[in-house]
Coordinates of C-alpha atoms in Angstrom, one line a residue:
Chain N
M1066 CA 10.5 -12.4 27.2
N1067 CA 13.1 -10.0 27.8
N1068 CA 13.3 -6.0 27.2
K1069 CA 14.7 -6.3 23.8
D1070 CA 12.3 -8.9 22.6
N1071 CA 9.6 -6.9 24.0
L1072 CA 10.9 -3.7 21.9
E1073 CA 11.2 -6.4 18.9
E1074 CA 7.5 -7.1 19.5
S1075 CA 6.7 -3.4 19.4
L1076 CA 8.6 -2.6 16.4
R1077 CA 7.3 -5.6 14.2
I1078 CA 9.9 -4.3 11.3
R1079 CA 13.5 -4.1 11.9
K1080 CA 15.4 -1.3 12.2
I1081 CA 17.1 0.3 8.8
K1082 CA 20.8 1.1 8.3
E1083 CA 20.1 4.0 5.9
G1084 CA 16.8 5.9 5.2
T1085 CA 14.1 7.5 6.5
V1086 CA 11.2 5.8 9.1
I1087 CA 7.8 7.8 9.4
D1088 CA 6.4 7.0 12.7
H1089 CA 2.9 7.4 14.3
I1090 CA 1.2 7.7 11.2
R1091 CA -2.6 7.6 12.0
P1092 CA -3.8 4.1 12.0
G1093 CA -4.7 2.3 8.8
T1094 CA -3.5 5.1 6.7
A1095 CA 0.1 4.1 5.7
L1096 CA -1.1 3.6 2.3
Y1097 CA -2.3 6.9 1.6
V1098 CA 1.5 8.4 3.0
L1099 CA 2.6 6.0 0.5
K1100 CA 0.3 7.2 -2.6
I1101 CA 1.2 11.1 -1.4
L1102 CA 4.9 10.1 -1.8
K1103 CA 4.0 8.8 -4.9
I1104 CA 5.9 5.5 -3.8
T1105 CA 4.5 2.2 -5.8
G1106 CA 7.0 -0.2 -4.9
R1107 CA 8.0 -0.3 -8.6
E1108 CA 11.1 2.1 -7.9
G1109 CA 13.0 -1.2 -6.2
N1110 CA 13.9 0.8 -2.9
I1111 CA 13.1 -1.7 0.1
I1112 CA 9.9 -0.4 1.8
S1113 CA 8.4 -1.8 5.1
V1114 CA 5.2 -0.7 6.0
A1115 CA 3.4 -1.9 9.5
M1116 CA -0.4 -1.1 10.2
N1117 CA -2.4 -0.9 13.3
V1118 CA 0.5 -1.9 15.4
P1119 CA 0.2 -1.1 19.4
S1120 CA 2.1 2.2 19.8
G1121 CA 4.5 2.9 23.1
K1122 CA 2.5 6.0 23.3
L1123 CA -0.6 5.3 25.4
K1124 CA -2.8 8.0 24.1
E1125 CA -2.1 6.8 20.8
G1126 CA -3.3 2.9 20.9
H1127 CA -2.5 2.1 17.6
K1128 CA 0.1 3.3 14.9
D1129 CA 1.4 2.9 11.3
V1130 CA 5.0 2.9 10.3
V1131 CA 7.1 3.4 7.2
K1132 CA 10.3 2.7 6.5
I1133 CA 11.8 3.8 3.3
E1134 CA 15.4 2.3 3.0
N1135 CA 18.2 4.2 1.3
R1136 CA 16.2 7.4 0.5
E1137 CA 16.4 10.5 2.6
L1138 CA 12.9 12.3 1.9
D1139 CA 12.9 16.1 1.4
P1140 CA 11.6 19.0 3.3
N1141 CA 8.7 19.0 0.6
E1142 CA 8.1 15.5 1.0
I1143 CA 8.0 15.7 4.4
N1144 CA 5.8 18.6 4.7
V1145 CA 3.1 16.9 2.2
I1146 CA 2.8 13.8 4.5
A1147 CA 1.3 16.2 7.2
I1148 CA -1.9 16.2 5.1
I1149 CA -2.3 12.3 6.0
A1150 CA -0.5 12.1 8.8
P1151 CA -0.4 15.1 10.8
N1152 CA 1.4 13.8 14.2
A1153 CA 3.8 11.8 12.0
T1154 CA 7.4 12.0 13.2
I1155 CA 10.3 11.5 10.3
S1156 CA 13.6 10.4 11.3
I1157 CA 16.4 10.3 8.8
I1158 CA 18.5 7.4 9.4
R1159 CA 22.2 6.8 8.6
D1160 CA 24.6 4.1 9.5
M1161 CA 21.8 2.7 11.9
K1162 CA 21.8 5.9 13.7
V1163 CA 19.4 8.5 13.8
V1164 CA 20.9 11.9 12.4
N1165 CA 17.8 14.2 12.0
K1166 CA 14.1 13.7 13.9
M1167 CA 11.1 16.1 13.1
R1168 CA 8.1 16.8 13.6
V1169 CA 5.8 17.0 10.4
S1170 CA 4.1 20.4 9.4
L1171 CA 1.7 21.5 7.7
P1172 CA 2.3 24.0 4.9
D1173 CA 0.0 26.8 4.2
E1174 CA -0.5 26.4 0.6
L1175 CA -0.1 22.8 -1.6
H1176 CA 1.1 23.2 -5.1
D1177 CA 1.2 20.1 -7.3
V1178 CA 0.3 17.5 -4.8
D1179 CA -1.2 14.2 -5.8
I1180 CA -4.9 15.3 -4.8
Q1181 CA -7.6 16.0 -7.4
C1182 CA -10.0 18.5 -6.9
I1183 CA -13.6 17.4 -5.9
N1184 CA -15.1 19.7 -8.4
P1185 CA -15.2 18.0 -11.7
R1186 CA -15.6 21.0 -13.4
C1187 CA -12.3 22.6 -11.9
I1188 CA -9.6 23.5 -14.3
T1189 CA -7.3 21.3 -12.9
N1190 CA -9.2 18.4 -14.0
S1191 CA -9.8 19.5 -17.4
N1192 CA -7.0 18.8 -20.2
E1193 CA -5.2 22.3 -19.6
P1194 CA -1.7 22.3 -18.3
V1195 CA -2.9 23.6 -14.7
K1196 CA -1.2 22.0 -11.9
N1197 CA -3.4 22.0 -8.7
H1198 CA -2.9 24.4 -5.8
F1199 CA -4.5 24.5 -2.8
K1200 CA -4.8 26.2 0.2
V1201 CA -5.1 25.0 4.0
I1202 CA -7.5 26.8 5.5
K1203 CA -8.0 24.9 8.7
K1204 CA -5.3 22.1 10.0
E1205 CA -7.6 20.6 12.7
P1206 CA -9.7 19.2 11.5
L1207 CA -8.0 19.4 8.1
E1208 CA -9.8 21.6 5.3
I1209 CA -8.3 22.7 2.2
Q1210 CA -9.5 24.8 -0.8
C1211 CA -8.7 24.8 -4.3
L1212 CA -7.5 28.1 -5.4
Y1213 CA -8.8 28.1 -9.1
C1214 CA -12.6 27.0 -8.1
H1215 CA -12.4 28.0 -4.6
K1216 CA -14.1 24.5 -3.7
S1217 CA -13.1 23.1 -0.4
M1218 CA -12.3 19.2 0.6
N1219 CA -12.0 17.8 4.1
Y1220 CA -9.7 15.1 5.1
R1221 CA -12.0 12.3 4.0
E1222 CA -12.8 13.9 0.8
I1223 CA -8.9 14.0 0.5
L1224 CA -8.3 10.6 1.2
Q1225 CA -10.6 9.7 -1.4
N1226 CA -9.2 11.8 -4.1
L1227 CA -5.6 11.0 -3.8
K1228 CA -4.6 10.5 -7.5
V1229 CA -3.6 6.9 -8.1
Chain Q
M1229 CA 26.4 -12.4 12.3
N1230 CA 24.9 -15.7 13.2
N1231 CA 22.5 -18.2 11.3
K1232 CA 19.5 -16.7 13.2
D1233 CA 20.5 -12.9 12.4
N1234 CA 20.8 -13.8 8.8
L1235 CA 17.5 -14.9 9.0
E1236 CA 16.0 -12.0 10.7
E1237 CA 18.4 -10.0 8.3
S1238 CA 16.3 -11.5 5.0
L1239 CA 13.0 -11.4 6.9
R1240 CA 13.0 -8.2 7.5
I1241 CA 9.1 -8.2 9.1
R1242 CA 8.9 -10.4 12.3
K1243 CA 7.0 -14.0 12.0
I1244 CA 3.7 -13.4 12.9
K1245 CA 1.4 -15.8 15.9
E1246 CA -1.9 -16.2 14.1
G1247 CA -2.7 -15.3 10.6
T1248 CA -1.8 -15.4 6.5
V1249 CA 1.9 -14.9 5.0
I1250 CA 1.7 -14.3 1.3
D1251 CA 5.4 -14.8 0.3
H1252 CA 7.3 -14.6 -2.8
I1253 CA 5.0 -11.8 -4.5
R1254 CA 6.7 -10.1 -7.3
P1255 CA 9.1 -7.1 -6.1
G1256 CA 7.1 -4.3 -5.8
T1257 CA 3.5 -5.4 -6.5
A1258 CA 2.6 -6.0 -2.7
L1259 CA 0.4 -3.0 -3.1
Y1260 CA -1.7 -4.8 -5.8
V1261 CA -2.2 -7.4 -3.5
L1262 CA -3.5 -5.4 -1.2
K1263 CA -6.1 -3.9 -3.4
I1264 CA -6.8 -7.2 -5.0
L1265 CA -8.0 -8.5 -1.4
K1266 CA -9.3 -5.2 -0.6
I1267 CA -7.4 -4.6 2.2
T1268 CA -7.1 -0.8 2.8
G1269 CA -5.4 -1.0 6.5
R1270 CA -8.8 0.7 7.9
E1271 CA -9.9 -2.7 8.7
G1272 CA -7.8 -2.4 12.3
N1273 CA -5.5 -5.8 11.7
I1274 CA -2.1 -5.3 11.9
I1275 CA -0.7 -5.6 8.3
S1276 CA 2.9 -5.9 7.7
V1277 CA 4.3 -5.5 4.3
A1278 CA 8.1 -5.6 2.8
M1279 CA 8.8 -4.6 -0.5
N1280 CA 11.8 -5.2 -2.7
V1281 CA 13.5 -7.6 -0.3
P1282 CA 16.4 -10.0 -1.0
S1283 CA 15.0 -13.2 -1.8
G1284 CA 16.3 -16.5 -0.2
K1285 CA 15.7 -18.1 -3.3
L1286 CA 18.5 -17.2 -5.8
K1287 CA 16.7 -16.9 -9.3
E1288 CA 14.1 -14.7 -7.6
G1289 CA 16.5 -12.4 -6.7
H1290 CA 14.2 -9.8 -4.7
K1291 CA 10.7 -10.5 -3.2
D1292 CA 7.7 -8.9 -1.4
V1293 CA 5.9 -10.4 1.4
V1294 CA 2.5 -9.6 3.4
K1295 CA 1.5 -10.1 6.4
I1296 CA -1.9 -10.4 7.7
E1297 CA -2.1 -11.0 11.3
N1298 CA -5.4 -12.4 12.8
R1299 CA -6.9 -13.5 9.5
E1300 CA -7.1 -16.5 7.6
L1301 CA -7.6 -16.1 3.7
D1302 CA -10.2 -18.3 2.4
P1303 CA -9.5 -20.1 -1.0
N1304 CA -11.1 -17.7 -3.5
E1305 CA -9.0 -14.6 -2.0
I1306 CA -5.9 -17.0 -2.1
N1307 CA -6.9 -17.6 -5.9
V1308 CA -7.2 -14.0 -6.6
I1309 CA -3.7 -12.9 -5.4
A1310 CA -2.8 -15.3 -8.6
I1311 CA -3.8 -12.3 -10.7
I1312 CA -1.0 -10.2 -9.4
A1313 CA 1.7 -12.9 -8.1
P1314 CA 1.4 -15.9 -9.6
N1315 CA 4.6 -17.9 -7.9
A1316 CA 3.0 -16.8 -4.0
T1317 CA 3.0 -18.8 -1.7
I1318 CA 0.4 -19.0 1.5
S1319 CA 1.2 -19.6 4.8
I1320 CA -1.7 -19.9 7.1
I1321 CA -0.3 -19.8 10.7
R1322 CA -2.0 -20.7 14.1
D1323 CA -0.1 -20.6 17.5
M1324 CA 3.1 -19.4 15.3
K1325 CA 3.2 -22.6 13.1
V1326 CA 2.2 -22.9 9.7
V1327 CA -0.7 -25.2 9.7
N1328 CA -1.1 -24.7 5.8
K1329 CA 1.3 -23.7 3.0
M1330 CA -0.1 -23.9 -0.6
R1331 CA 0.7 -22.2 -4.0
V1332 CA -1.8 -19.8 -5.8
S1333 CA -3.7 -21.2 -8.4
L1334 CA -5.3 -19.0 -11.1
P1335 CA -8.5 -20.0 -11.9
D1336 CA -10.4 -20.2 -15.2
E1337 CA -12.8 -17.6 -14.9
L1338 CA -13.0 -14.1 -12.2
H1339 CA -15.9 -13.4 -10.9
D1340 CA -16.9 -9.9 -9.1
V1341 CA -13.0 -9.4 -9.0
D1342 CA -11.9 -5.7 -8.2
I1343 CA -10.8 -5.1 -11.8
Q1344 CA -12.4 -2.7 -14.0
C1345 CA -13.0 -3.5 -17.6
I1346 CA -10.6 -1.4 -19.8
N1347 CA -13.9 -0.8 -22.5
P1348 CA -15.2 2.5 -21.2
R1349 CA -18.3 1.5 -23.2
C1350 CA -18.4 -2.0 -21.5
I1351 CA -21.8 -2.9 -19.6
T1352 CA -19.9 -3.1 -16.3
N1353 CA -18.7 0.4 -16.6
S1354 CA -22.1 1.7 -16.8
N1355 CA -24.4 2.0 -14.1
E1356 CA -26.2 -1.1 -14.6
P1357 CA -26.1 -3.7 -11.7
V1358 CA -23.8 -6.0 -13.6
K1359 CA -21.0 -7.6 -11.7
N1360 CA -17.4 -8.4 -14.0
H1361 CA -16.8 -11.4 -15.3
F1362 CA -13.4 -12.3 -17.0
K1363 CA -12.2 -15.3 -18.5
V1364 CA -8.4 -16.3 -18.2
I1365 CA -7.0 -16.6 -21.8
K1366 CA -3.6 -16.9 -21.2
K1367 CA -1.7 -17.8 -17.7
E1368 CA 1.9 -16.9 -19.3
P1369 CA 1.7 -13.8 -19.7
L1370 CA -1.4 -13.3 -18.2
E1371 CA -4.2 -12.0 -20.6
I1372 CA -7.7 -12.1 -19.4
Q1373 CA -11.0 -11.2 -21.3
C1374 CA -14.1 -9.6 -20.5
L1375 CA -16.8 -12.3 -20.9
Y1376 CA -19.4 -9.0 -21.8
C1377 CA -17.6 -6.9 -24.5
H1378 CA -14.8 -9.4 -25.2
K1379 CA -12.5 -7.1 -24.7
S1380 CA -8.8 -8.3 -23.5
M1381 CA -6.5 -7.1 -21.1
N1382 CA -2.6 -7.9 -20.4
Y1383 CA -1.1 -7.8 -17.2
R1384 CA -0.3 -4.3 -17.2
E1385 CA -3.7 -3.2 -18.2
I1386 CA -5.1 -5.2 -14.9
L1387 CA -2.8 -3.4 -12.5
Q1388 CA -3.7 -0.1 -14.0
N1389 CA -7.6 -0.8 -13.9
L1390 CA -7.6 -2.2 -10.4
K1391 CA -10.4 -0.5 -8.6
V1392 CA -9.2 1.8 -5.9

């Protein structure tokens, strides 16, 4: 096996021509990244996902990767990824070349994201036309607080309360 | 581009050494297949998913593919896939070779699958320890009926009522 084969072996999914690559996602959480980006597959874009693949970075061990063809994520979408995958890197690809590569960065506040407040009595869980709004009160380990009912949620609770 | 490159182009995700390949899934529905197989990614297996890729079969146009490494699905699991992907083919791979290739086949009845009855008052939606049980009343287009409350559900309703 030569070096190129080794690289292909670790890549598992092939390079894309145009679009966005989300790399270094926590192993086993790629489906949550799709969820928070509201990607179901029904949009028609080619989406490739690889979960629990060996990572080139030794300290990481394993990772997930998502490739979205023919769609460039915007900065708001990119930062929302940080909720699920705080160490993710985003590469924007044009004509097979990486034109922009960046780390995700967790915003201080989250507006209208697909997370349901854990408090069933919160106004954001009623039929009122109120969009959710959370404050990030701790980044590591992640903790967010609803600005309406002040109930806080940790990482595990956020994963469990992602809207479908 | 030679024939091998063309094949790789259409494959998008590389061949696996051991495990199960679910091919010819309806485009955009691979995540539902993972859901009905209760695969979240947290199990640790390497999972590769490609959605909306061009299919070699002309009449199909596009398709989804799921590859599960180091796990061979059993016949019960395989038939449950037919609910989401009635035309899927399953290949069991050992040492890079296809040792068994089969079409999925929808069972006449579905016991204890991860589908929630659409009727909120159904006993299977109460706190009673009753596992769901559906009868397949039509295969194309798919229609299933709850054996407890007799409410029927079509394909779209099934997708919406897959348990998370």
